mmCIF file with all atom_site columns, C-alpha atoms in Angstrom:
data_model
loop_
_atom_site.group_PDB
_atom_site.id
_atom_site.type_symbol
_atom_site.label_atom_id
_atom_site.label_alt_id
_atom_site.label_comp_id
_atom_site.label_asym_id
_atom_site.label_entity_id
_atom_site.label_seq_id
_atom_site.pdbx_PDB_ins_code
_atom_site.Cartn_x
_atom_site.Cartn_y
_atom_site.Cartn_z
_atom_site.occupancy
_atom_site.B_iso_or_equiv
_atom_site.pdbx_formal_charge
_atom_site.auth_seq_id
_atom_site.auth_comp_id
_atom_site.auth_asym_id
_atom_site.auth_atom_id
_atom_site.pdbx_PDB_model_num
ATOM 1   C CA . UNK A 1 1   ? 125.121 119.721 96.622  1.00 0.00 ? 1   UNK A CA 1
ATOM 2   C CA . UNK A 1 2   ? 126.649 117.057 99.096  1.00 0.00 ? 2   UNK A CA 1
ATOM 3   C CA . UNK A 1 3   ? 125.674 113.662 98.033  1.00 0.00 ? 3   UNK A CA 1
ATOM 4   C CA . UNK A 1 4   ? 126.090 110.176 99.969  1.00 0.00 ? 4   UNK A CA 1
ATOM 5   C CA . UNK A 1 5   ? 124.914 106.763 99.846  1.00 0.00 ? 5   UNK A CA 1
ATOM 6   C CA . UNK A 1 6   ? 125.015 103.335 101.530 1.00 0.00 ? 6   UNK A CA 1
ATOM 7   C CA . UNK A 1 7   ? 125.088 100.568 99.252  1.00 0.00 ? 7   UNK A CA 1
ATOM 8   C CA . UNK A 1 8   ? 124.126 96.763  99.970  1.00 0.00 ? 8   UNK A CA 1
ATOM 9   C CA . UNK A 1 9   ? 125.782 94.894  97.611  1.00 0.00 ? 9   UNK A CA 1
ATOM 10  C CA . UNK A 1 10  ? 124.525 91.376  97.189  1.00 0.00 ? 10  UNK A CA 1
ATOM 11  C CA . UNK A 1 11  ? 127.447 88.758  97.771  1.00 0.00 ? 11  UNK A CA 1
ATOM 12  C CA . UNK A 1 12  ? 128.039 85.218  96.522  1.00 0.00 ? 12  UNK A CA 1
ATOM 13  C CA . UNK A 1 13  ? 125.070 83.441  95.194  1.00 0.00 ? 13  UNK A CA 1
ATOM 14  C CA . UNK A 1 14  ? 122.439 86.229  96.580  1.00 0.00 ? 14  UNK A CA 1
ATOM 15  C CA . UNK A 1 15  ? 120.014 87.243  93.987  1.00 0.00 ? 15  UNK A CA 1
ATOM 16  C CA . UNK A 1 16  ? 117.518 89.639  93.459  1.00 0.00 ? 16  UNK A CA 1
ATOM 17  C CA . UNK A 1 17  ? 114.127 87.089  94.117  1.00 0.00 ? 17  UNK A CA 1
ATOM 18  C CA . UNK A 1 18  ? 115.822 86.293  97.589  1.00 0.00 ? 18  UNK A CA 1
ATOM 19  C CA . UNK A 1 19  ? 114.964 90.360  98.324  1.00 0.00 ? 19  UNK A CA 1
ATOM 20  C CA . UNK A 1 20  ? 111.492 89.308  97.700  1.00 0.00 ? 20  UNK A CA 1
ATOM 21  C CA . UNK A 1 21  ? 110.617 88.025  101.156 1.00 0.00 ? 21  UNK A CA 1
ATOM 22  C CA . UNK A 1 22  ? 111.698 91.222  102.669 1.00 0.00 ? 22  UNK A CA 1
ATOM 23  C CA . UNK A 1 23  ? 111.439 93.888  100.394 1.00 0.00 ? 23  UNK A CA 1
ATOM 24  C CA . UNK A 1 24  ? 107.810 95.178  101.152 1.00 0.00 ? 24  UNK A CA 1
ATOM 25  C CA . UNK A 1 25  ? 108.950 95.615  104.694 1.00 0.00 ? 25  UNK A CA 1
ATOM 26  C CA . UNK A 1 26  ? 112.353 97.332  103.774 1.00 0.00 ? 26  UNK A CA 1
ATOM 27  C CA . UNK A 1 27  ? 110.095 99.806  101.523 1.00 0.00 ? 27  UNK A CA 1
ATOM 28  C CA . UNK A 1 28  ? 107.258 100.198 104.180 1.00 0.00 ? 28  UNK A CA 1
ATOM 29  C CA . UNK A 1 29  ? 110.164 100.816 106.711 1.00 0.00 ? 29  UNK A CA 1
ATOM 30  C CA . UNK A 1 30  ? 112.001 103.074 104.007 1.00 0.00 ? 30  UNK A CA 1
ATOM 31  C CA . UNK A 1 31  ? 109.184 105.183 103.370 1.00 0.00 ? 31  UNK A CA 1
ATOM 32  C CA . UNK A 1 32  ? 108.082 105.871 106.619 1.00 0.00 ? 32  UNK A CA 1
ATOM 33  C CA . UNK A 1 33  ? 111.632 107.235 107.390 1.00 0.00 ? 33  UNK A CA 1
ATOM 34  C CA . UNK A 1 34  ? 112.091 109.699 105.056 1.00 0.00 ? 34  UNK A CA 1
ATOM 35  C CA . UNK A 1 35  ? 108.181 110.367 105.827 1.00 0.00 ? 35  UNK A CA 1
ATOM 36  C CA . UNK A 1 36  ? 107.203 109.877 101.935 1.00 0.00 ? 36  UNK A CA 1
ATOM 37  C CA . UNK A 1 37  ? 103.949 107.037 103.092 1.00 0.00 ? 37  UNK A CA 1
ATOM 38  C CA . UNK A 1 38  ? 101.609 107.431 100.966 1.00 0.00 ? 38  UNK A CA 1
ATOM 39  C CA . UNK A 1 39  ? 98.259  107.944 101.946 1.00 0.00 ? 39  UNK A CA 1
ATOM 40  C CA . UNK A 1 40  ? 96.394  105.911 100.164 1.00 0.00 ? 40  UNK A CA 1
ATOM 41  C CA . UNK A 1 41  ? 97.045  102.499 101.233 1.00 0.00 ? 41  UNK A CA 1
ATOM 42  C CA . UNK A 1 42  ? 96.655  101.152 97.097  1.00 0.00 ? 42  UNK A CA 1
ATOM 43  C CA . UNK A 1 43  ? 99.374  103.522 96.008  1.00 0.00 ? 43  UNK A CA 1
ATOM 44  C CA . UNK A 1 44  ? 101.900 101.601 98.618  1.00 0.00 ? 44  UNK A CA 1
ATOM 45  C CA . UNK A 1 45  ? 100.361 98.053  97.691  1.00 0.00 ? 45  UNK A CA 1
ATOM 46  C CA . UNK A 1 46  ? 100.854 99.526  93.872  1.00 0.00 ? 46  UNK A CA 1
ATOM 47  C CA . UNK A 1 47  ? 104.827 100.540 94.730  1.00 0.00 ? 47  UNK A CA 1
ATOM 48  C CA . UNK A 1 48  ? 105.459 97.231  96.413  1.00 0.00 ? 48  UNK A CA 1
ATOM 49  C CA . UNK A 1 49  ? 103.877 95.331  94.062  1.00 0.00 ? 49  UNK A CA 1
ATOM 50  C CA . UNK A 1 50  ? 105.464 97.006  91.328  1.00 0.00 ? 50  UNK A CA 1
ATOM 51  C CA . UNK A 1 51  ? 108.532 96.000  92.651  1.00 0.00 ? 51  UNK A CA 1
ATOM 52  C CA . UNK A 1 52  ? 107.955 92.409  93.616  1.00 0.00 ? 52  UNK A CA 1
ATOM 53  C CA . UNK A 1 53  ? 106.643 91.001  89.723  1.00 0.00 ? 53  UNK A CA 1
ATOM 54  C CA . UNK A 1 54  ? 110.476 92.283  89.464  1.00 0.00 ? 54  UNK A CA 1
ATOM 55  C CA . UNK A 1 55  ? 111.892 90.575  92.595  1.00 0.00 ? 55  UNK A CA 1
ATOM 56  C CA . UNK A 1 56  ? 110.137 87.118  92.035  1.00 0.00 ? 56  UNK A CA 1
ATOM 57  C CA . UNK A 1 57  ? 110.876 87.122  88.126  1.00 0.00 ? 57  UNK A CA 1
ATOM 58  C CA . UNK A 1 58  ? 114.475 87.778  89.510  1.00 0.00 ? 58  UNK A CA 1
ATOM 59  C CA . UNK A 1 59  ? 115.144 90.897  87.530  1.00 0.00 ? 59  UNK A CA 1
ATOM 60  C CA . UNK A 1 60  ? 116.090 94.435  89.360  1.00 0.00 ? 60  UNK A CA 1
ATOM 61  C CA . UNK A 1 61  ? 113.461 96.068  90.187  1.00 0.00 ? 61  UNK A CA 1
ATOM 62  C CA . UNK A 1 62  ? 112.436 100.055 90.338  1.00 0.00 ? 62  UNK A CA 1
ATOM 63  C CA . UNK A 1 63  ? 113.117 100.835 93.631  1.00 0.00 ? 63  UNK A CA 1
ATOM 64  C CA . UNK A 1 64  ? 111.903 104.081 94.985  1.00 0.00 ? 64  UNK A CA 1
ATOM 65  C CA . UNK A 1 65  ? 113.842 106.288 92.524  1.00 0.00 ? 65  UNK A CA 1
ATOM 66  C CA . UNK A 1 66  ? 111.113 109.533 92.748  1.00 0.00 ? 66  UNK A CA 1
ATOM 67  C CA . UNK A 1 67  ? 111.895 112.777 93.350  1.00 0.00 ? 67  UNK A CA 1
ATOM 68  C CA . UNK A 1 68  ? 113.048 113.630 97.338  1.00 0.00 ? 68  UNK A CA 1
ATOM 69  C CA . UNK A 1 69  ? 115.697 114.119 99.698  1.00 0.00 ? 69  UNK A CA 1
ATOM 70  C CA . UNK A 1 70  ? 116.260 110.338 99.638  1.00 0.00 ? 70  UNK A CA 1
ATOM 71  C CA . UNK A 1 71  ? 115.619 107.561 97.229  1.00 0.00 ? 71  UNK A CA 1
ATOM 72  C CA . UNK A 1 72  ? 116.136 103.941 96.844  1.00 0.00 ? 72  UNK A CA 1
ATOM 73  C CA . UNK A 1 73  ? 118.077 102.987 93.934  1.00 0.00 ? 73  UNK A CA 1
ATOM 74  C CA . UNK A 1 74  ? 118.301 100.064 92.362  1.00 0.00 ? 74  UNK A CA 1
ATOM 75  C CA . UNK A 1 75  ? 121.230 100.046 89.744  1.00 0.00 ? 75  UNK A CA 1
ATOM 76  C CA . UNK A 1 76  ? 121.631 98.929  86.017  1.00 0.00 ? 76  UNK A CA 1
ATOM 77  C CA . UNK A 1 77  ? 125.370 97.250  86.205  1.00 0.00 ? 77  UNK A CA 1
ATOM 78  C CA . UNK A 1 78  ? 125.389 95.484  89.539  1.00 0.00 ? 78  UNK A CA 1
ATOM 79  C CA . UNK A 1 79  ? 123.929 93.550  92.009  1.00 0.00 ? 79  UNK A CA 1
ATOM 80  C CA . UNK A 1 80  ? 122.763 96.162  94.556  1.00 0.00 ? 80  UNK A CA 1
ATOM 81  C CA . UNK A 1 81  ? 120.690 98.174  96.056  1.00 0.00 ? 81  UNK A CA 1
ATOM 82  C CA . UNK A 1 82  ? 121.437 101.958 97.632  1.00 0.00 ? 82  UNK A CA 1
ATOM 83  C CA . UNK A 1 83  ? 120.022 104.503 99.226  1.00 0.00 ? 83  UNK A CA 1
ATOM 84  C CA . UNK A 1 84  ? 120.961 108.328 98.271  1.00 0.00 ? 84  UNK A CA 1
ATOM 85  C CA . UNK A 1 85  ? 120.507 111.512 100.157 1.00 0.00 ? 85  UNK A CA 1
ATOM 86  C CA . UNK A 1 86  ? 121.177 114.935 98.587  1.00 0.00 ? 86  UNK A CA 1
ATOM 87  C CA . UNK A 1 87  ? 122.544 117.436 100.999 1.00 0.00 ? 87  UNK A CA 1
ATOM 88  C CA . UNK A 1 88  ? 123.807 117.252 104.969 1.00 0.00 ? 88  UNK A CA 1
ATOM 89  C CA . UNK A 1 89  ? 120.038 117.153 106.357 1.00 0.00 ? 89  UNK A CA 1
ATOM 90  C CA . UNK A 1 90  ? 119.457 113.691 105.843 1.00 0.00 ? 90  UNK A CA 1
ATOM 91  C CA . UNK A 1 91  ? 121.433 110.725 108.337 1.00 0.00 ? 91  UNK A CA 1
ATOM 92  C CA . UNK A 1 92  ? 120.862 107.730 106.210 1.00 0.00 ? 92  UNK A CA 1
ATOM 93  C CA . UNK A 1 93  ? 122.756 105.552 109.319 1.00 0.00 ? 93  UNK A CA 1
ATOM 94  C CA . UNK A 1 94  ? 119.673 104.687 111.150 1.00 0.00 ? 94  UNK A CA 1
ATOM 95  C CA . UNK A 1 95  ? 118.080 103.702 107.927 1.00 0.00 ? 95  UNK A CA 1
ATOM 96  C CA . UNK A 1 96  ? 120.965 101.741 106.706 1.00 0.00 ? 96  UNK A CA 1
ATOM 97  C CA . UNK A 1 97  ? 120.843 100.155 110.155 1.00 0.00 ? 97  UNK A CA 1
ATOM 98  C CA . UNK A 1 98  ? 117.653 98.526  110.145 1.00 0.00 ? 98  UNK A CA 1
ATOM 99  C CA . UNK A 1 99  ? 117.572 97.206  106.567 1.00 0.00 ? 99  UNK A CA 1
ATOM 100 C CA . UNK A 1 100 ? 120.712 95.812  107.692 1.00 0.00 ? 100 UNK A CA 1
ATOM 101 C CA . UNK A 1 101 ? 118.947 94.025  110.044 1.00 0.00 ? 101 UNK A CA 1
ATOM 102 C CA . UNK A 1 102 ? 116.226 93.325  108.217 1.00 0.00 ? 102 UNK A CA 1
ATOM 103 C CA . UNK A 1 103 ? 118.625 91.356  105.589 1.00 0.00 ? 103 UNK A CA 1
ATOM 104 C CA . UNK A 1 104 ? 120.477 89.772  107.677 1.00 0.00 ? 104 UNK A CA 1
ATOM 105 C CA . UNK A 1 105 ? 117.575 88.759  109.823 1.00 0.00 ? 105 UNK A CA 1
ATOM 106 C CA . UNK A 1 106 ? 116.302 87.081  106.050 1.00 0.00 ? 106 UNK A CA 1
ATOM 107 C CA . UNK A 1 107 ? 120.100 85.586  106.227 1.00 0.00 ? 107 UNK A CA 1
ATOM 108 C CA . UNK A 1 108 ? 120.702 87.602  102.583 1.00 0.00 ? 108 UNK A CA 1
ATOM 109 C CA . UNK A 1 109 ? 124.531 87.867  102.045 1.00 0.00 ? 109 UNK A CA 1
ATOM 110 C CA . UNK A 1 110 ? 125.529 91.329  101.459 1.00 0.00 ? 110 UNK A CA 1
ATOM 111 C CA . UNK A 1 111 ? 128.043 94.067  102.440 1.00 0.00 ? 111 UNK A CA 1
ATOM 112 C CA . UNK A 1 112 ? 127.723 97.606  103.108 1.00 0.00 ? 112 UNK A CA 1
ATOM 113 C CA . UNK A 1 113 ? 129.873 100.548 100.984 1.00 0.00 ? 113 UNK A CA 1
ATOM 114 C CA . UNK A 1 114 ? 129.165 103.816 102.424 1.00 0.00 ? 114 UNK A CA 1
ATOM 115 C CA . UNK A 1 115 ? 129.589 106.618 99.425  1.00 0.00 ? 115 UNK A CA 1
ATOM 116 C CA . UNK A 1 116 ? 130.666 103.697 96.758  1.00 0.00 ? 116 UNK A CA 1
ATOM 117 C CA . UNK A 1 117 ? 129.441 105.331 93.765  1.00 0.00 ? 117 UNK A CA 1
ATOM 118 C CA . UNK A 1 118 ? 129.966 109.346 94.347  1.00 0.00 ? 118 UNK A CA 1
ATOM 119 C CA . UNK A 1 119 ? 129.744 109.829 90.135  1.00 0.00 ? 119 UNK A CA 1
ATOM 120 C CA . UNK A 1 120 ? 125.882 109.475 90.580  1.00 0.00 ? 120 UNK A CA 1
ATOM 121 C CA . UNK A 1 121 ? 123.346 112.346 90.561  1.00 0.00 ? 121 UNK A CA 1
#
């Protein structure tokens, strides 16, 4: 099984509580392309908050790491986030695009890696 990934690794003096501004937006935005919104609207406000006691308390946060096509990883031994797809179905370009904006739109320092970390499963 084919994997790839697009990493945004957090440069200079970016930190994890300067995601926080953005981050329920970049999930929202996330989930809604890999069509995993939930339906319930308190099991999103549950995953972003989950995420943002994380964010503001400047540790990494969970990410969406749950079982799919596509996740949102947030790794143990470096600043960064990525997102994963398993197999040649998913294009995670036009994903990677707009959280791309999205940071930069926050003016978050970061650079892309496509396929940085191909040990992963």
């Amino acid at each position: 099984m084919k994997v790839s990934s697009i990493h945004f690794v957090l440069a200079g003096k970016t930190d994890y509580k300067d995601l926080a501004p953005v981050f329920p937006d970049i999930l929202k935005m996330f989930l809604e392309a890999i069509d995993q919104m939930p339906e319930e609207e308190e099991l999103l406000q549950m995953l972003i908050e989950l995420n943002m006691v994380d964010l503001e308390q400047n540790r990494k946060p969970e990410g969406y790491n749950r079982k799919g096509k596509v996740r949102l990883v947030f790794p143990m031994d470096s600043k960064e986030f990525y997102i994963k797809t398993y197999g040649k179905s998913n294009d995670l370009k036009p994903i990677a695009d707009r959280i791309s904006e999205m940071l930069t739109a926050a003016k978050i320092k970061f650079e892309v890696k496509e396929n940085d970390r191909v040990d992963f499963d």
